[in-house]
């Protein structure tokens, strides 16, 4: 990043966000309004801004990953709820249609197939 490549508006905005800087810049400062920055601040910006951009990109990636995991979890919960509802329906339907279905454990395949055939699933 050479001096010509530096966007002084970006430098100004970035420096204003750096509240820990020893030089108390404000937007009212005449030098600030003319965008006359010390060469040391330009060097500091060139050294630190890429690190900050990298941290922001990493945080955005972590946030996207958390969002993806949350969406997958919601989908898994939805599928499990649907499965539970289906098993409950089969257990209620089975005895009404001449099948023995226990209250717990696996449901026999022939009962599941008969249920699906009867319900058109």
GROMACS .gro file of N, CA, C and O in nm, residues 93 110-121:
model
   52
   93UNK      N    1  -5.288  -4.559   1.507
   93UNK     CA    2  -5.357  -4.617   1.391
   93UNK      C    3  -5.352  -4.770   1.393
   93UNK      O    4  -5.450  -4.836   1.358
  110UNK      N    5  -4.402  -5.405   0.865
  110UNK     CA    6  -4.531  -5.430   0.797
  110UNK      C    7  -4.638  -5.332   0.844
  110UNK      O    8  -4.725  -5.293   0.765
  111UNK      N    9  -4.630  -5.288   0.972
  111UNK     CA   10  -4.727  -5.190   1.023
  111UNK      C   11  -4.701  -5.054   0.957
  111UNK      O   12  -4.794  -4.985   0.914
  112UNK      N   13  -4.574  -5.017   0.949
  112UNK     CA   14  -4.538  -4.887   0.888
  112UNK      C   15  -4.580  -4.887   0.741
  112UNK      O   16  -4.639  -4.790   0.692
  113UNK      N   17  -4.552  -4.998   0.670
  113UNK     CA   18  -4.589  -5.006   0.528
  113UNK      C   19  -4.741  -5.002   0.511
  113UNK      O   20  -4.792  -4.935   0.421
  114UNK      N   21  -4.815  -5.070   0.597
  114UNK     CA   22  -4.961  -5.069   0.589
  114UNK      C   23  -5.014  -4.927   0.618
  114UNK      O   24  -5.108  -4.882   0.551
  115UNK      N   25  -4.954  -4.859   0.715
  115UNK     CA   26  -4.995  -4.722   0.747
  115UNK      C   27  -4.972  -4.631   0.626
  115UNK      O   28  -5.061  -4.554   0.588
  116UNK      N   29  -4.855  -4.641   0.567
  116UNK     CA   30  -4.824  -4.555   0.451
  116UNK      C   31  -4.918  -4.585   0.334
  116UNK      O   32  -4.961  -4.493   0.264
  117UNK      N   33  -4.946  -4.711   0.314
  117UNK     CA   34  -5.038  -4.747   0.205
  117UNK      C   35  -5.179  -4.693   0.231
  117UNK      O   36  -5.243  -4.639   0.142
  118UNK      N   37  -5.222  -4.706   0.357
  118UNK     CA   38  -5.356  -4.659   0.393
  118UNK      C   39  -5.366  -4.506   0.384
  118UNK      O   40  -5.469  -4.452   0.345
  119UNK      N   41  -5.260  -4.438   0.419
  119UNK     CA   42  -5.262  -4.291   0.421
  119UNK      C   43  -5.215  -4.231   0.289
  119UNK      O   44  -5.219  -4.110   0.270
  120UNK      N   45  -5.163  -4.315   0.199
  120UNK     CA   46  -5.117  -4.266   0.070
  120UNK      C   47  -4.986  -4.189   0.079
  120UNK      O   48  -4.963  -4.095   0.005
  121UNK      N   49  -4.900  -4.232   0.168
  121UNK     CA   50  -4.769  -4.164   0.184
  121UNK      C   51  -4.661  -4.230   0.103
  121UNK      O   52  -4.652  -4.340   0.077
   0.00000   0.00000   0.00000
